[in-house]
Amino acid sequence: MKQTFVGLLVTLMAMSVSAQELEGRIYGRSVEFSVSNPAGVVAAMTRFNASEAGQNFPANVLLNQIIADGESDTSHTVDVFYASAAGMDQAASQPSMDGMRFLSAMQASADLNGAAVFTMDRGRGLASEPGTVTQLFSMEVTDAAAFNKALDKLWDSKAMKEFPGGVYQGTFFANGTDSSTHWVSFVAKDMATLTSGMDAFFASPAMGAYLKNASDFRTVTRTRLHRTLLAFRNDG
């Protein structure tokens, strides 16, 4: 059954995530779809971005195609990033005819599966762009103090800093019935770079030290792999 896409319209205003070290918290939303007409989704998003409403929104919108996500029937996600929580309110308060046409076109091409609101608390390196590949780890953290202490040490390690791409970390603010509370993602220019980079990172002494007691404070609940198809950055 087709579901409303009004929630997706809210995601179409965002601030960009730069390729440099993040300064301050960024807010985001990820919307999941089962897409029946991939070309129609690409056309709808491209047309909206080129419209007056799309060009006037300070936005960073990513369209990603799922490569692997277990038994999930989600085929694509739209991820959007905001400079503040107030920015999400601002986006919701500015509907437009361009947006309504976009929703109608999307509704004809995809089913809405769900959505999550999250924060991005730290990050560095390569930002997602068309062609990049991302591995996302979702986790349920049961001891936040122990998790943050261990992650702080790992974040500052030589192995993390030498990952050949981008690394980002944050928390889930709302995620439906999913028990995940935190996430970490690794972005690389292609699959070969991602796999070799992840192999080196997981083989490092720093990761070995982190994993030694990781089961005491967190459980990995989901691992997703996706490729970015579109990246719209209209924030200047």
mmCIF file of C-alpha atoms in Angstrom:
data_model
loop_
_atom_site.group_PDB
_atom_site.id
_atom_site.type_symbol
_atom_site.label_atom_id
_atom_site.label_comp_id
_atom_site.label_asym_id
_atom_site.label_seq_id
_atom_site.Cartn_x
_atom_site.Cartn_y
_atom_site.Cartn_z
ATOM 1 C CA MET A 1 0.000 0.000 0.000
ATOM 2 C CA LYS A 2 1.343 3.426 -0.923
ATOM 3 C CA GLN A 3 2.030 5.625 2.092
ATOM 4 C CA THR A 4 2.132 9.388 2.394
ATOM 5 C CA PHE A 5 5.333 11.157 1.435
ATOM 6 C CA VAL A 6 4.628 14.326 3.398
ATOM 7 C CA GLY A 7 7.349 13.230 5.824
ATOM 8 C CA LEU A 8 9.854 13.123 2.998
ATOM 9 C CA LEU A 9 9.154 16.738 2.068
ATOM 10 C CA VAL A 10 10.416 17.684 5.518
ATOM 11 C CA THR A 11 13.785 16.173 4.626
ATOM 12 C CA LEU A 12 14.364 18.362 1.591
ATOM 13 C CA MET A 13 16.089 21.181 3.455
ATOM 14 C CA ALA A 14 19.483 20.496 5.024
ATOM 15 C CA MET A 15 22.974 21.819 5.613
ATOM 16 C CA SER A 16 25.958 20.171 4.001
ATOM 17 C CA VAL A 17 28.321 17.764 5.699
ATOM 18 C CA SER A 18 31.805 18.892 4.713
ATOM 19 C CA ALA A 19 34.789 16.642 4.097
ATOM 20 C CA GLN A 20 36.644 18.302 7.012
ATOM 21 C CA GLU A 21 36.434 17.530 10.719
ATOM 22 C CA LEU A 22 32.907 18.292 11.881
ATOM 23 C CA GLU A 23 32.397 21.299 14.125
ATOM 24 C CA GLY A 24 29.349 20.777 16.311
ATOM 25 C CA ARG A 25 26.388 18.436 16.049
ATOM 26 C CA ILE A 26 24.456 17.910 12.822
ATOM 27 C CA TYR A 27 20.869 16.630 12.723
ATOM 28 C CA GLY A 28 19.620 14.267 10.070
ATOM 29 C CA ARG A 29 16.826 12.120 8.774
ATOM 30 C CA SER A 30 17.007 8.871 6.828
ATOM 31 C CA VAL A 31 13.960 7.662 4.887
ATOM 32 C CA GLU A 32 13.755 4.075 3.585
ATOM 33 C CA PHE A 33 11.973 2.990 0.392
ATOM 34 C CA SER A 34 11.168 -0.053 -1.673
ATOM 35 C CA VAL A 35 11.581 1.403 -5.147
ATOM 36 C CA SER A 36 9.685 -0.068 -8.108
ATOM 37 C CA ASN A 37 10.868 2.547 -10.627
ATOM 38 C CA PRO A 38 14.468 3.648 -9.916
ATOM 39 C CA ALA A 39 14.586 5.926 -12.959
ATOM 40 C CA GLY A 40 11.416 7.637 -11.760
ATOM 41 C CA VAL A 41 12.935 8.324 -8.333
ATOM 42 C CA VAL A 42 16.108 9.769 -9.839
ATOM 43 C CA ALA A 43 14.060 11.931 -12.211
ATOM 44 C CA ALA A 44 11.779 13.174 -9.403
ATOM 45 C CA MET A 45 14.688 14.140 -7.157
ATOM 46 C CA THR A 46 16.649 15.760 -9.984
ATOM 47 C CA ARG A 47 13.600 17.733 -11.118
ATOM 48 C CA PHE A 48 12.858 18.959 -7.595
ATOM 49 C CA ASN A 49 16.465 20.012 -7.041
ATOM 50 C CA ALA A 50 16.367 22.038 -10.273
ATOM 51 C CA SER A 51 13.067 23.708 -9.341
ATOM 52 C CA GLU A 52 12.748 27.131 -7.740
ATOM 53 C CA ALA A 53 11.850 25.574 -4.399
ATOM 54 C CA GLY A 54 14.767 23.154 -4.560
ATOM 55 C CA GLN A 55 17.263 25.836 -5.535
ATOM 56 C CA ASN A 56 16.095 28.116 -2.717
ATOM 57 C CA PHE A 57 16.464 25.495 -0.001
ATOM 58 C CA PRO A 58 19.855 25.245 1.755
ATOM 59 C CA ALA A 59 20.013 21.467 1.403
ATOM 60 C CA ASN A 60 22.203 18.406 1.441
ATOM 61 C CA VAL A 61 20.202 15.429 0.155
ATOM 62 C CA LEU A 62 21.641 12.011 -0.672
ATOM 63 C CA LEU A 63 19.987 9.197 -2.610
ATOM 64 C CA ASN A 64 21.559 5.834 -1.794
ATOM 65 C CA GLN A 65 21.052 2.394 -3.332
ATOM 66 C CA ILE A 66 21.245 -0.542 -0.917
ATOM 67 C CA ILE A 67 23.858 -3.171 -1.773
ATOM 68 C CA ALA A 68 23.291 -5.373 1.281
ATOM 69 C CA ASP A 69 21.039 -5.076 4.338
ATOM 70 C CA GLY A 70 20.188 -8.582 5.494
ATOM 71 C CA GLU A 71 16.540 -9.532 4.996
ATOM 72 C CA SER A 72 15.269 -5.945 4.670
ATOM 73 C CA ASP A 73 13.252 -5.187 1.535
ATOM 74 C CA THR A 74 14.478 -1.572 1.495
ATOM 75 C CA SER A 75 16.166 -0.838 -1.824
ATOM 76 C CA HIS A 76 16.990 2.883 -1.437
ATOM 77 C CA THR A 77 17.350 5.538 1.241
ATOM 78 C CA VAL A 78 17.210 9.325 1.190
ATOM 79 C CA ASP A 79 19.489 10.918 3.804
ATOM 80 C CA VAL A 80 19.338 14.596 4.706
ATOM 81 C CA PHE A 81 21.424 16.668 7.130
ATOM 82 C CA TYR A 82 20.439 19.810 9.048
ATOM 83 C CA ALA A 83 22.588 22.389 10.817
ATOM 84 C CA SER A 84 20.168 22.353 13.771
ATOM 85 C CA ALA A 85 16.930 20.829 14.994
ATOM 86 C CA ALA A 86 15.302 24.190 14.282
ATOM 87 C CA GLY A 87 16.217 23.680 10.635
ATOM 88 C CA MET A 88 13.935 20.659 10.527
ATOM 89 C CA ASP A 89 11.047 22.826 11.768
ATOM 90 C CA GLN A 90 11.900 25.437 9.150
ATOM 91 C CA ALA A 91 11.782 22.835 6.376
ATOM 92 C CA ALA A 92 8.410 21.520 7.521
ATOM 93 C CA SER A 93 6.902 24.999 7.532
ATOM 94 C CA GLN A 94 7.731 25.791 3.878
ATOM 95 C CA PRO A 95 5.665 23.512 1.579
ATOM 96 C CA SER A 96 5.535 24.370 -2.123
ATOM 97 C CA MET A 97 3.910 23.297 -5.378
ATOM 98 C CA ASP A 98 7.304 22.002 -6.505
ATOM 99 C CA GLY A 99 7.356 19.855 -3.392
ATOM 100 C CA MET A 100 3.847 18.555 -3.986
ATOM 101 C CA ARG A 101 4.732 17.588 -7.549
ATOM 102 C CA PHE A 102 7.813 15.827 -6.216
ATOM 103 C CA LEU A 103 5.756 13.850 -3.702
ATOM 104 C CA SER A 104 3.318 12.783 -6.395
ATOM 105 C CA ALA A 105 6.133 11.584 -8.655
ATOM 106 C CA MET A 106 7.780 9.691 -5.783
ATOM 107 C CA GLN A 107 4.501 8.085 -4.785
ATOM 108 C CA ALA A 108 4.212 6.587 -8.263
ATOM 109 C CA SER A 109 7.706 5.083 -8.065
ATOM 110 C CA ALA A 110 8.285 3.875 -4.497
ATOM 111 C CA ASP A 111 6.755 2.593 -1.253
ATOM 112 C CA LEU A 112 7.780 4.247 2.004
ATOM 113 C CA ASN A 113 9.145 1.688 4.497
ATOM 114 C CA GLY A 114 10.156 3.846 7.429
ATOM 115 C CA ALA A 115 12.267 6.705 8.721
ATOM 116 C CA ALA A 116 14.770 7.538 11.443
ATOM 117 C CA VAL A 117 15.927 10.818 12.963
ATOM 118 C CA PHE A 118 19.542 10.928 14.084
ATOM 119 C CA THR A 119 22.422 13.145 15.075
ATOM 120 C CA MET A 120 25.922 13.187 13.621
ATOM 121 C CA ASP A 121 28.224 13.940 16.533
ATOM 122 C CA ARG A 122 31.641 13.641 14.935
ATOM 123 C CA GLY A 123 33.199 12.958 11.570
ATOM 124 C CA ARG A 124 36.180 13.478 9.321
ATOM 125 C CA GLY A 125 37.399 12.754 5.813
ATOM 126 C CA LEU A 126 35.574 11.962 2.577
ATOM 127 C CA ALA A 127 31.918 13.038 2.349
ATOM 128 C CA SER A 128 29.400 10.983 0.362
ATOM 129 C CA GLU A 129 29.120 11.817 -3.334
ATOM 130 C CA PRO A 130 27.867 9.901 -6.376
ATOM 131 C CA GLY A 131 29.768 6.621 -6.605
ATOM 132 C CA THR A 132 31.024 6.444 -3.025
ATOM 133 C CA VAL A 133 30.304 3.321 -0.971
ATOM 134 C CA THR A 134 29.312 3.407 2.705
ATOM 135 C CA GLN A 135 29.291 0.720 5.379
ATOM 136 C CA LEU A 136 26.985 1.605 8.267
ATOM 137 C CA PHE A 137 27.106 -0.143 11.647
ATOM 138 C CA SER A 138 24.087 0.335 13.959
ATOM 139 C CA MET A 139 24.551 -0.489 17.644
ATOM 140 C CA GLU A 140 22.569 -0.773 20.835
ATOM 141 C CA VAL A 141 24.664 0.831 23.564
ATOM 142 C CA THR A 142 23.946 -0.326 27.111
ATOM 143 C CA ASP A 143 26.705 1.596 28.916
ATOM 144 C CA ALA A 144 27.099 5.025 27.339
ATOM 145 C CA ALA A 145 30.012 6.104 29.537
ATOM 146 C CA ALA A 146 32.080 3.017 28.729
ATOM 147 C CA PHE A 147 31.175 3.217 25.036
ATOM 148 C CA ASN A 148 32.161 6.877 24.734
ATOM 149 C CA LYS A 149 35.440 6.329 26.589
ATOM 150 C CA ALA A 150 36.399 3.426 24.327
ATOM 151 C CA LEU A 151 35.265 5.197 21.171
ATOM 152 C CA ASP A 152 37.143 8.396 22.072
ATOM 153 C CA LYS A 153 40.354 6.383 22.277
ATOM 154 C CA LEU A 154 39.650 4.560 19.022
ATOM 155 C CA TRP A 155 38.682 7.800 17.251
ATOM 156 C CA ASP A 156 42.071 9.350 18.036
ATOM 157 C CA SER A 157 44.004 6.240 16.991
ATOM 158 C CA LYS A 158 46.393 6.086 14.048
ATOM 159 C CA ALA A 159 44.285 3.319 12.486
ATOM 160 C CA MET A 160 41.100 5.411 12.491
ATOM 161 C CA LYS A 161 42.868 8.507 11.172
ATOM 162 C CA GLU A 162 44.450 6.509 8.343
ATOM 163 C CA PHE A 163 41.189 4.988 7.070
ATOM 164 C CA PRO A 164 41.184 5.804 3.306
ATOM 165 C CA GLY A 165 37.938 7.776 3.195
ATOM 166 C CA GLY A 166 35.529 9.277 5.707
ATOM 167 C CA VAL A 167 34.416 8.149 9.169
ATOM 168 C CA TYR A 168 31.276 9.463 10.913
ATOM 169 C CA GLN A 169 29.545 8.667 14.219
ATOM 170 C CA GLY A 170 26.280 9.630 15.855
ATOM 171 C CA THR A 171 23.164 8.635 17.769
ATOM 172 C CA PHE A 172 19.579 7.755 16.886
ATOM 173 C CA PHE A 173 16.952 10.152 18.233
ATOM 174 C CA ALA A 174 13.981 8.167 16.912
ATOM 175 C CA ASN A 175 14.215 4.855 15.086
ATOM 176 C CA GLY A 176 10.857 3.105 15.312
ATOM 177 C CA THR A 177 11.024 -0.380 16.854
ATOM 178 C CA ASP A 178 14.730 -0.750 16.020
ATOM 179 C CA SER A 179 16.723 -1.027 19.267
ATOM 180 C CA SER A 180 19.782 0.737 17.844
ATOM 181 C CA THR A 181 20.940 3.795 19.780
ATOM 182 C CA HIS A 182 24.220 4.681 18.021
ATOM 183 C CA TRP A 183 25.838 4.340 14.610
ATOM 184 C CA VAL A 184 29.231 4.521 12.897
ATOM 185 C CA SER A 185 29.757 4.783 9.130
ATOM 186 C CA PHE A 186 32.787 4.402 6.860
ATOM 187 C CA VAL A 187 32.768 6.098 3.422
ATOM 188 C CA ALA A 188 35.170 5.195 0.595
ATOM 189 C CA LYS A 189 35.504 6.133 -3.059
ATOM 190 C CA ASP A 190 34.779 2.569 -4.246
ATOM 191 C CA MET A 191 34.278 -0.988 -3.017
ATOM 192 C CA ALA A 192 37.934 -1.969 -3.389
ATOM 193 C CA THR A 193 39.037 0.944 -1.216
ATOM 194 C CA LEU A 194 36.336 0.256 1.369
ATOM 195 C CA THR A 195 37.127 -3.453 1.740
ATOM 196 C CA SER A 196 40.895 -2.975 1.949
ATOM 197 C CA GLY A 197 40.482 -0.073 4.346
ATOM 198 C CA MET A 198 38.114 -2.018 6.605
ATOM 199 C CA ASP A 199 40.447 -5.038 6.585
ATOM 200 C CA ALA A 200 43.371 -2.869 7.725
ATOM 201 C CA PHE A 201 41.266 -1.072 10.338
ATOM 202 C CA PHE A 202 39.857 -4.254 11.890
ATOM 203 C CA ALA A 203 43.330 -5.822 11.949
ATOM 204 C CA SER A 204 44.816 -2.846 13.821
ATOM 205 C CA PRO A 205 45.906 -3.016 17.486
ATOM 206 C CA ALA A 206 43.585 -0.082 18.241
ATOM 207 C CA MET A 207 40.522 -1.944 16.992
ATOM 208 C CA GLY A 208 41.663 -5.091 18.788
ATOM 209 C CA ALA A 209 41.840 -3.164 22.056
ATOM 210 C CA TYR A 210 38.388 -1.665 21.454
ATOM 211 C CA LEU A 211 36.801 -5.027 20.670
ATOM 212 C CA LYS A 212 38.308 -6.689 23.748
ATOM 213 C CA ASN A 213 35.549 -5.343 26.010
ATOM 214 C CA ALA A 214 33.078 -3.994 23.437
ATOM 215 C CA SER A 215 30.482 -6.671 24.175
ATOM 216 C CA ASP A 216 30.214 -5.268 27.709
ATOM 217 C CA PHE A 217 28.804 -1.948 26.499
ATOM 218 C CA ARG A 218 27.391 -2.374 22.999
ATOM 219 C CA THR A 219 25.847 -4.858 20.575
ATOM 220 C CA VAL A 220 25.963 -4.446 16.801
ATOM 221 C CA THR A 221 22.340 -4.724 15.652
ATOM 222 C CA ARG A 222 22.617 -4.025 11.926
ATOM 223 C CA THR A 223 25.217 -3.721 9.174
ATOM 224 C CA ARG A 224 24.240 -1.992 5.935
ATOM 225 C CA LEU A 225 26.182 -1.384 2.728
ATOM 226 C CA HIS A 226 25.047 1.214 0.196
ATOM 227 C CA ARG A 227 26.252 3.211 -2.799
ATOM 228 C CA THR A 228 25.390 6.902 -3.205
ATOM 229 C CA LEU A 229 23.626 7.674 -6.502
ATOM 230 C CA LEU A 230 22.809 11.381 -6.116
ATOM 231 C CA ALA A 231 24.127 14.163 -3.888
ATOM 232 C CA PHE A 232 22.398 17.553 -3.953
ATOM 233 C CA ARG A 233 24.134 20.343 -2.046
ATOM 234 C CA ASN A 234 22.409 23.663 -2.435
ATOM 235 C CA ASP A 235 23.719 25.349 0.705
ATOM 236 C CA GLY A 236 26.450 27.237 -1.114
#
